Short mmCIF file of C-alpha atoms and ligand atoms in Angstrom, two decimals:
data_model
loop_
_atom_site.label_atom_id
_atom_site.label_comp_id
_atom_site.label_asym_id
_atom_site.label_seq_id
_atom_site.Cartn_x
_atom_site.Cartn_y
_atom_site.Cartn_z
CA UNK A 1 119.74 123.93 104.80
CA UNK A 2 117.83 124.26 101.57
CA UNK A 3 115.59 121.35 100.67
CA UNK A 4 113.54 120.36 97.64
CA UNK A 5 111.16 117.51 96.90
CA UNK A 6 111.82 115.02 94.12
CA UNK A 7 108.87 113.22 92.56
CA UNK A 8 109.44 110.17 90.35
CA UNK A 9 106.75 109.46 87.78
CA UNK A 10 104.90 106.15 87.94
CA UNK A 11 103.60 104.06 85.09
CA UNK A 12 103.25 107.07 82.80
CA UNK A 13 107.04 107.16 82.47
CA UNK A 14 106.51 104.16 80.19
CA UNK A 15 104.11 106.01 77.88
CA UNK A 16 105.22 106.84 74.38
CA UNK A 17 104.18 109.88 72.43
CA UNK A 18 101.64 111.26 74.87
CA UNK A 19 103.93 111.04 77.91
CA UNK A 20 104.15 114.83 77.93
CA UNK A 21 100.37 115.11 78.35
CA UNK A 22 100.51 112.81 81.39
CA UNK A 23 103.44 114.73 82.86
CA UNK A 24 101.69 118.05 82.42
CA UNK A 25 98.57 116.71 84.07
CA UNK A 26 100.49 115.34 87.05
CA UNK A 27 102.36 118.64 87.44
CA UNK A 28 99.09 120.53 87.32
CA UNK A 29 97.52 118.21 89.92
CA UNK A 30 100.51 118.58 92.25
CA UNK A 31 100.66 122.37 91.89
CA UNK A 32 96.96 122.72 92.59
CA UNK A 33 97.27 120.50 95.65
CA UNK A 34 100.19 122.31 97.31
CA UNK A 35 99.43 125.85 96.18
CA UNK A 36 98.03 126.85 99.56
CA UNK A 37 101.27 125.84 101.30
CA UNK A 38 103.49 128.42 99.61
CA UNK A 39 105.16 129.33 96.34
CA UNK A 40 107.01 126.58 94.47
CA UNK A 41 109.02 126.27 91.28
CA UNK A 42 108.39 122.98 89.46
CA UNK A 43 110.76 121.72 86.79
CA UNK A 44 110.97 118.29 85.22
CA UNK A 45 113.75 116.21 83.72
CA UNK A 46 114.16 112.51 83.07
CA UNK A 47 110.88 111.30 84.57
CA UNK A 48 111.46 113.33 87.74
CA UNK A 49 109.70 116.45 88.93
CA UNK A 50 111.73 118.86 91.06
CA UNK A 51 109.63 120.90 93.46
CA UNK A 52 111.54 123.82 94.92
CA UNK A 53 109.87 125.89 97.64
CA UNK A 54 110.63 129.60 97.33
CA UNK A 55 110.66 130.09 101.07
CA UNK A 56 112.75 128.07 103.50
CA UNK A 57 110.04 127.93 106.12
CA UNK A 58 107.56 126.07 103.92
CA UNK A 59 105.86 123.19 105.77
CA UNK A 60 107.49 120.36 103.80
CA UNK A 61 105.96 117.71 106.06
CA UNK A 62 102.50 118.77 104.89
CA UNK A 63 103.67 119.02 101.27
CA UNK A 64 104.95 115.42 101.52
CA UNK A 65 101.72 114.25 103.12
CA UNK A 66 99.66 115.70 100.28
CA UNK A 67 101.98 114.41 97.56
CA UNK A 68 101.68 110.92 99.03
CA UNK A 69 98.02 110.88 98.01
CA UNK A 70 98.43 112.06 94.43
CA UNK A 71 98.10 109.38 91.74
CA UNK A 72 100.75 109.07 89.04
CA UNK A 73 103.72 109.05 91.42
CA UNK A 74 105.98 106.01 91.86
CA UNK A 75 108.21 107.46 94.59
CA UNK A 76 109.03 110.76 96.21
CA UNK A 77 111.50 112.16 98.70
CA UNK A 78 112.99 115.25 100.27
CA UNK A 79 116.50 116.11 99.18
CA UNK A 80 119.18 118.53 100.29
CA UNK A 81 120.35 121.15 97.79
CA UNK A 82 124.15 121.36 97.43
CA UNK A 83 126.55 123.36 95.37
CA UNK A 84 128.13 121.46 92.53
CA UNK A 85 131.36 120.77 94.36
CA UNK A 86 132.32 117.52 96.02
CA UNK A 87 133.34 119.33 99.22
CA UNK A 88 129.92 120.87 99.60
CA UNK A 89 128.22 117.56 98.81
CA UNK A 90 130.29 115.83 101.49
CA UNK A 91 129.77 118.47 104.17
CA UNK A 92 126.03 118.79 103.54
CA UNK A 93 125.68 114.99 103.51
CA UNK A 94 127.26 114.76 106.97
CA UNK A 95 124.79 117.25 108.28
CA UNK A 96 121.65 116.33 106.34
CA UNK A 97 121.98 112.57 106.75
CA UNK A 98 123.27 112.71 110.33
CA UNK A 99 120.11 111.35 111.92
CA UNK A 100 119.40 108.50 109.54
CA UNK A 101 123.04 107.40 109.26
CA UNK A 102 123.72 107.54 113.00
CA UNK A 103 121.22 104.74 113.59
CA UNK A 104 121.81 102.62 110.49
CA UNK A 105 124.11 99.62 110.23
CA UNK A 106 124.53 99.29 106.48
CA UNK A 107 124.44 101.69 103.55
CA UNK A 108 125.55 102.30 100.00
CA UNK A 109 125.94 105.37 97.81
CA UNK A 110 124.57 105.71 94.29
CA UNK A 111 125.23 108.64 92.01
CA UNK A 112 123.52 110.01 88.92
CA UNK A 113 125.48 112.49 86.88
CA UNK A 114 123.14 114.27 84.48
CA UNK A 115 125.68 117.07 84.10
CA UNK A 116 128.56 115.38 82.34
CA UNK A 117 130.74 118.46 82.88
CA UNK A 118 131.02 117.60 86.58
CA UNK A 119 134.67 116.59 87.06
CA UNK A 120 134.02 113.32 88.96
CA UNK A 121 132.35 110.34 87.34
CA UNK A 122 129.56 108.48 89.14
CA UNK A 123 131.67 105.56 90.49
CA UNK A 124 134.21 108.06 91.80
CA UNK A 125 131.51 110.08 93.59
CA UNK A 126 130.20 106.87 95.17
CA UNK A 127 133.62 105.78 96.33
CA UNK A 128 134.70 109.15 97.71
CA UNK A 129 131.45 109.91 99.48
CA UNK A 130 131.13 106.31 100.73
CA UNK A 131 134.61 106.54 102.22
CA UNK A 132 133.89 109.89 103.85
CA UNK A 133 130.64 108.62 105.37
CA UNK A 134 132.33 105.46 106.69
CA UNK A 135 134.87 107.63 108.46
CA UNK A 136 132.27 110.00 109.84
CA UNK A 137 129.85 107.26 111.00
CA UNK A 138 131.85 104.35 112.48
CA UNK A 139 128.61 102.41 113.05
CA UNK A 140 128.24 101.90 109.27
CA UNK A 141 129.41 99.20 106.91
CA UNK A 142 128.84 99.06 103.17
CA UNK A 143 126.30 96.60 101.79
CA UNK A 144 125.73 97.06 98.08
CA UNK A 145 123.13 94.27 97.77
CA UNK A 146 120.73 94.97 100.61
CA UNK A 147 121.58 98.23 102.36
CA UNK A 148 119.41 99.71 105.08
CA UNK A 149 120.03 103.19 103.67
CA UNK A 150 120.77 104.16 100.09
CA UNK A 151 122.36 107.57 99.82
CA UNK A 152 121.69 109.07 96.41
CA UNK A 153 123.66 111.93 94.88
CA UNK A 154 122.26 113.62 91.78
CA UNK A 155 124.36 116.08 89.84
CA UNK A 156 122.07 118.25 87.76
CA UNK A 157 122.33 121.46 85.73
CA UNK A 158 122.10 124.03 88.49
CA UNK A 159 122.76 122.07 91.65
CA UNK A 160 123.55 118.74 93.21
CA UNK A 161 121.04 116.96 95.43
CA UNK A 162 121.56 114.43 98.21
CA UNK A 163 118.87 112.23 99.72
CA UNK A 164 118.54 108.97 101.58
CA UNK A 165 114.87 108.13 101.58
CA UNK A 166 112.57 106.99 98.84
CA UNK A 167 108.93 106.85 99.83
CA UNK A 168 106.57 104.75 97.75
CA UNK A 169 104.03 106.97 95.99
CA UNK A 170 100.32 106.32 95.45
CA UNK A 171 101.05 104.78 92.02
CA UNK A 172 98.55 104.74 89.16
CA UNK A 173 97.97 107.50 86.62
CA UNK A 174 97.32 111.23 87.13
CA UNK A 175 93.65 111.90 87.86
CA UNK A 176 92.00 113.30 84.76
CA UNK A 177 94.26 111.53 82.29
CA UNK A 178 91.64 108.82 81.66
CA UNK A 179 88.53 111.00 81.37
CA UNK A 180 85.57 111.25 83.74
CA UNK A 181 83.17 108.67 85.23
CA UNK A 182 80.19 108.87 87.58
CA UNK A 183 80.50 106.98 90.89
CA UNK A 184 77.33 105.66 92.53
CA UNK A 185 78.29 106.63 96.05
CA UNK A 186 76.35 105.17 98.97
CA UNK A 187 77.28 105.68 102.58
CA UNK A 188 78.70 102.14 102.75
CA UNK A 189 82.23 100.79 102.85
CA UNK A 190 82.47 99.61 99.25
CA UNK A 191 81.64 102.49 96.93
CA UNK A 192 84.23 104.99 98.26
CA UNK A 193 86.87 102.30 97.76
CA UNK A 194 85.59 101.69 94.21
CA UNK A 195 85.91 105.43 93.47
CA UNK A 196 89.42 105.53 94.89
CA UNK A 197 90.44 102.55 92.74
CA UNK A 198 89.20 104.13 89.51
CA UNK A 199 90.79 107.49 90.41
CA UNK A 200 94.02 105.55 90.74
CA UNK A 201 93.66 104.63 87.07
CA UNK A 202 93.49 108.30 86.17
CA UNK A 203 89.70 108.60 86.13
CA UNK A 204 88.25 111.92 87.26
CA UNK A 205 85.31 111.10 89.54
CA UNK A 206 81.91 112.73 89.83
CA UNK A 207 79.54 111.23 92.43
CA UNK A 208 75.83 110.52 92.53
CA UNK A 209 73.84 109.68 95.64
CA UNK A 210 70.16 108.75 96.04
CA UNK A 211 68.21 109.91 99.07
CA UNK A 212 64.71 108.94 100.18
CA UNK A 213 63.46 111.39 102.77
CA UNK A 214 61.76 110.93 105.17
CA UNK A 215 62.91 107.27 105.13
CA UNK A 216 66.52 108.44 105.05
CA UNK A 217 67.73 111.34 107.19
CA UNK A 218 69.75 114.48 106.51
CA UNK A 219 72.51 112.96 108.56
CA UNK A 220 72.77 110.01 106.15
CA UNK A 221 73.32 112.47 103.31
CA UNK A 222 75.86 114.44 105.36
CA UNK A 223 77.77 111.23 105.90
CA UNK A 224 78.05 110.70 102.15
CA UNK A 225 79.14 114.30 101.68
CA UNK A 226 81.83 113.68 104.28
CA UNK A 227 82.98 110.64 102.28
CA UNK A 228 83.13 112.82 99.18
CA UNK A 229 85.26 115.33 101.00
CA UNK A 230 87.63 112.61 102.20
CA UNK A 231 87.98 111.28 98.66
CA UNK A 232 89.04 114.70 97.30
CA UNK A 233 92.48 114.22 98.88
CA UNK A 234 93.01 111.55 96.23
CA UNK A 235 90.51 112.40 93.51
CA UNK A 236 90.70 116.21 93.41
CA UNK A 237 87.45 118.19 93.05
CA UNK A 238 84.24 116.13 92.98
CA UNK A 239 80.86 117.20 91.59
CA UNK A 240 78.24 115.60 93.87
CA UNK A 241 74.72 114.94 92.54
CA UNK A 242 72.05 114.24 95.11
CA UNK A 243 68.93 112.59 93.63
CA UNK A 244 65.51 112.64 95.37
CA UNK A 245 64.48 108.98 95.13
CA UNK A 246 61.49 108.66 97.47
CA UNK A 247 58.79 108.89 94.83
CA UNK A 248 60.42 106.19 92.71
CA UNK A 249 60.91 103.82 95.62
CA UNK A 250 57.30 104.24 96.69
CA UNK A 251 56.13 103.60 93.13
CA UNK A 252 58.17 100.38 92.97
CA UNK A 253 56.75 99.26 96.29
CA UNK A 254 53.18 99.96 95.17
CA UNK A 255 53.44 98.53 91.66
CA UNK A 256 56.04 95.74 91.47
CA UNK A 257 56.33 92.29 93.06
CA UNK A 258 58.25 92.50 96.30
CA UNK A 259 60.85 89.88 95.37
CA UNK A 260 61.98 92.04 92.39
CA UNK A 261 62.03 95.25 94.33
CA UNK A 262 65.80 95.65 94.76
CA UNK A 263 66.77 94.75 91.20
CA UNK A 264 64.20 97.12 89.70
CA UNK A 265 65.36 99.84 92.05
CA UNK A 266 68.94 99.29 90.95
CA UNK A 267 67.96 99.43 87.26
CA UNK A 268 66.22 102.75 87.85
CA UNK A 269 69.26 104.07 89.75
CA UNK A 270 71.37 103.17 86.72
CA UNK A 271 68.94 104.88 84.36
CA UNK A 272 69.08 108.13 86.33
CA UNK A 273 72.86 107.88 86.72
CA UNK A 274 73.29 107.52 82.96
CA UNK A 275 71.22 110.56 82.17
CA UNK A 276 73.24 112.65 84.60
CA UNK A 277 76.52 111.10 83.41
CA UNK A 278 75.69 111.98 79.81
CA UNK A 279 74.94 115.59 80.75
CA UNK A 280 78.17 115.85 82.75
CA UNK A 281 80.44 114.33 80.10
CA UNK A 282 81.09 111.10 82.05
CA UNK A 283 81.98 108.08 79.91
CA UNK A 284 81.15 105.33 82.41
CA UNK A 285 79.48 104.51 85.73
CA UNK A 286 81.31 103.09 88.76
CA UNK A 287 79.74 100.98 91.52
CA UNK A 288 81.04 99.18 94.60
CA UNK A 289 79.48 95.84 93.69
CA UNK A 290 81.26 92.56 94.40
CA UNK A 291 79.98 89.19 93.16
CA UNK A 292 77.87 87.35 95.69
CA UNK A 293 78.08 89.97 98.43
CA UNK A 294 74.30 90.43 98.72
CA UNK A 295 71.21 89.21 96.85
CA UNK A 296 71.37 92.11 94.38
CA UNK A 297 74.95 91.21 93.52
CA UNK A 298 74.56 87.63 92.32
CA UNK A 299 75.64 87.21 88.72
CA UNK A 300 72.01 86.93 87.62
CA UNK A 301 71.04 90.11 89.46
CA UNK A 302 74.03 92.01 88.09
CA UNK A 303 73.07 90.84 84.59
CA UNK A 304 69.58 92.33 85.11
CA UNK A 305 71.09 95.61 86.35
CA UNK A 306 73.57 95.68 83.47
CA UNK A 307 70.79 95.20 80.92
CA UNK A 308 69.51 98.65 81.94
CA UNK A 309 72.83 100.29 81.10
CA UNK A 310 73.89 101.85 77.83
CA UNK A 311 77.30 102.92 79.07
CA UNK A 312 80.11 100.81 80.53
CA UNK A 313 79.80 100.08 84.24
CA UNK A 314 83.11 99.74 86.09
CA UNK A 315 83.00 97.49 89.15
CA UNK A 316 86.57 97.52 90.43
CA UNK A 317 85.68 95.48 93.55
CA UNK A 318 83.95 92.72 91.63
CA UNK A 319 86.41 89.96 92.61
CA UNK A 320 87.43 91.23 96.02
CA UNK A 321 86.59 89.89 99.48
CA UNK A 322 85.02 92.19 102.04
CA UNK A 323 88.19 91.96 104.19
CA UNK A 324 90.31 93.19 101.29
CA UNK A 325 87.90 96.06 100.67
CA UNK A 326 87.92 97.00 104.36
CA UNK A 327 91.71 97.02 104.34
CA UNK A 328 91.73 99.63 101.59
CA UNK A 329 88.97 101.68 103.21
CA UNK A 330 91.08 101.88 106.38
CA UNK A 331 94.13 102.85 104.38
CA UNK A 332 92.32 105.68 102.60
CA UNK A 333 90.59 106.74 105.80
CA UNK A 334 87.00 106.28 104.70
CA UNK A 335 86.22 103.31 106.97
CA UNK A 336 85.34 105.35 110.06
CA UNK A 337 82.87 107.50 108.16
CA UNK A 338 81.40 104.52 106.26
CA UNK A 339 80.63 102.67 109.47
CA UNK A 340 78.64 105.51 111.06
CA UNK A 341 75.20 104.04 111.64
CA UNK A 342 72.91 105.93 109.25
CA UNK A 343 70.43 104.29 106.91
CA UNK A 344 70.78 104.10 103.12
CA UNK A 345 67.88 104.22 100.67
CA UNK A 346 68.79 100.65 99.65
CA UNK A 347 67.64 99.47 103.08
CA UNK A 348 64.22 101.10 102.70
CA UNK A 349 61.46 98.62 101.75
CA UNK A 350 63.98 95.77 101.42
CA UNK A 351 62.11 92.59 100.49
CA UNK A 352 62.20 89.74 103.02
CA UNK A 353 62.89 87.21 100.28
CA UNK A 354 64.57 88.87 97.31
CA UNK A 355 64.85 86.77 94.15
CA UNK A 356 68.47 85.62 94.13
CA UNK A 357 68.48 84.49 90.48
CA UNK A 358 66.03 86.79 88.74
CA UNK A 359 65.36 86.25 85.03
CA UNK A 360 65.68 89.41 82.94
CA UNK A 361 62.38 88.77 81.15
CA UNK A 362 60.49 88.59 84.48
CA UNK A 363 62.15 91.78 85.71
CA UNK A 364 61.43 93.66 82.48
CA UNK A 365 57.83 92.54 82.53
CA UNK A 366 57.37 93.55 86.16
CA UNK A 367 59.01 96.93 85.55
CA UNK A 368 56.91 97.67 82.47
CA UNK A 369 53.71 97.32 84.51
CA UNK A 370 54.24 100.90 85.61
CA UNK A 371 55.38 103.97 83.66
CA UNK A 372 58.43 105.19 85.57
CA UNK A 373 59.49 107.68 82.88
CA UNK A 374 57.80 110.81 84.33
CA UNK A 375 59.22 109.96 87.76
CA UNK A 376 62.70 109.47 86.35
CA UNK A 377 62.49 112.83 84.56
CA UNK A 378 61.34 114.54 87.73
CA UNK A 379 64.11 112.97 89.80
CA UNK A 380 66.75 114.10 87.28
CA UNK A 381 65.24 117.58 87.17
CA UNK A 382 65.22 117.91 90.96
CA UNK A 383 68.74 116.58 91.43
CA UNK A 384 70.91 118.93 93.43
CA UNK A 385 74.53 119.61 92.57
CA UNK A 386 77.25 120.49 95.08
CA UNK A 387 80.98 120.66 94.52
CA UNK A 388 83.57 119.36 96.94
CA UNK A 389 87.21 120.26 96.98
CA UNK A 390 90.27 119.29 98.98
CA UNK A 391 91.15 121.24 102.08
CA UNK A 392 93.56 124.07 101.38
P1 LIG B 401 78.31 99.99 99.69
O1 LIG B 401 79.14 99.50 100.81
O2 LIG B 401 79.09 100.73 98.65
O3 LIG B 401 77.10 100.73 100.17
P2 LIG B 401 76.83 97.60 99.53
O4 LIG B 401 77.61 96.38 99.76
O5 LIG B 401 76.05 98.14 100.65
O6 LIG B 401 77.79 98.70 98.94
P3 LIG B 401 74.49 97.75 97.86
O7 LIG B 401 73.78 98.52 98.89
O8 LIG B 401 73.83 96.61 97.21
O9 LIG B 401 75.90 97.25 98.31
O10 LIG B 401 74.89 98.74 96.72
C1 LIG B 401 75.70 98.34 95.66
C2 LIG B 401 76.25 99.58 94.98
O11 LIG B 401 75.19 100.42 94.54
C3 LIG B 401 77.05 100.45 95.92
O12 LIG B 401 78.40 100.04 96.01
C4 LIG B 401 76.92 101.80 95.26
O13 LIG B 401 77.81 101.92 94.17
C5 LIG B 401 75.50 101.77 94.74
N1 LIG B 401 74.55 102.37 95.71
C6 LIG B 401 73.84 101.77 96.67
N2 LIG B 401 73.08 102.64 97.35
C7 LIG B 401 73.31 103.85 96.82
C8 LIG B 401 72.84 105.18 97.07
N3 LIG B 401 71.96 105.44 98.04
N4 LIG B 401 73.30 106.18 96.31
C9 LIG B 401 74.21 105.93 95.33
N5 LIG B 401 74.68 104.71 95.04
C10 LIG B 401 74.26 103.69 95.77
MG1 LIG B 402 75.13 100.10 100.62
#
């Protein structure tokens, strides 16, 4: 039996004049993502994308799995392709829906008739097919308010389609439709979740990571690269910038008061991130900060970090509890990598008693005691770029 996949647009279906741009971007993202699984024809009509595989032995399970991670989709399902005759619709429904209807107790039928030339009107299709299914599956009764299974019949230009499932999509907007931002990606639990959340809003992500060898190991960097790879399932291709940070951290340690160490380090991270963001066409930075989580994330500390930023800093986790963040990181499958026990440069030279409510003037004064500029330039210059892409 021939099957296709129907994809219903999410929020972008509500867009006005530039809806077409969003649709095109989603279609492009989907095509790119499933290209390696076979040849497909994609057509769109009425906020739905119809994905037709050219070959009948395409691995639709895998196609569905990948589509489930693409932002911009409200719902998606597999559907059976029928001829535009009621007899064929009925016979194929018996066969195609056999499994799901054999075990269900209640159902209803809905019909959408885009092709007004089809001789039966929607209520008639519902009644006739409903009756036929009741006869075929004696275990069923009709429940129009709260059915276990909703059988949908769509009559379109070339064919009719029947389906009975509607899987919730990843939601959000197509990645790329909101421009690009640079994610400060550590090996921790929070920052991958922050990147995922911004990608959900259509932001194309690039990532930056700071390493401090020999205080941090190659394996710590590999862990972050693994996180990047995992994120590509949702975010598409990711440019990954790896910044050598040892020299700067040592300079802070040797020249600044210990209690200000972390905040100054974070300001310098932001400075480097902005320079790379500007070169890469990113319009904002993204971090995994959440108010009060650690000493460097009190409101006063965040204010000091923010004062070093010229571009907007998105902190999507700012009001979330750790348990809520962990829940997402499990859902998007980054938790297991994030909890591997390798050190981050943030844990190198951590002060015993960091200033919890630093004043900006004190921080600026402490930071100006040393000229970090040549070190910043060198770090930017020696930054390495790698590109990650989803598995094909
Ligand atoms: P995470 O779980 O994301 O590591 P965290 O709770 O450990 O966060 P911090 O270590 O204070 O918090 O870092 C706050 C934010 O700073 C991180 O969410 C991340 O965006 C950024 N960050 C921290 N360390 C690095 C690093 N080595 N490279 C890039 N960004 C980093
Ligand atoms: Mg961290």
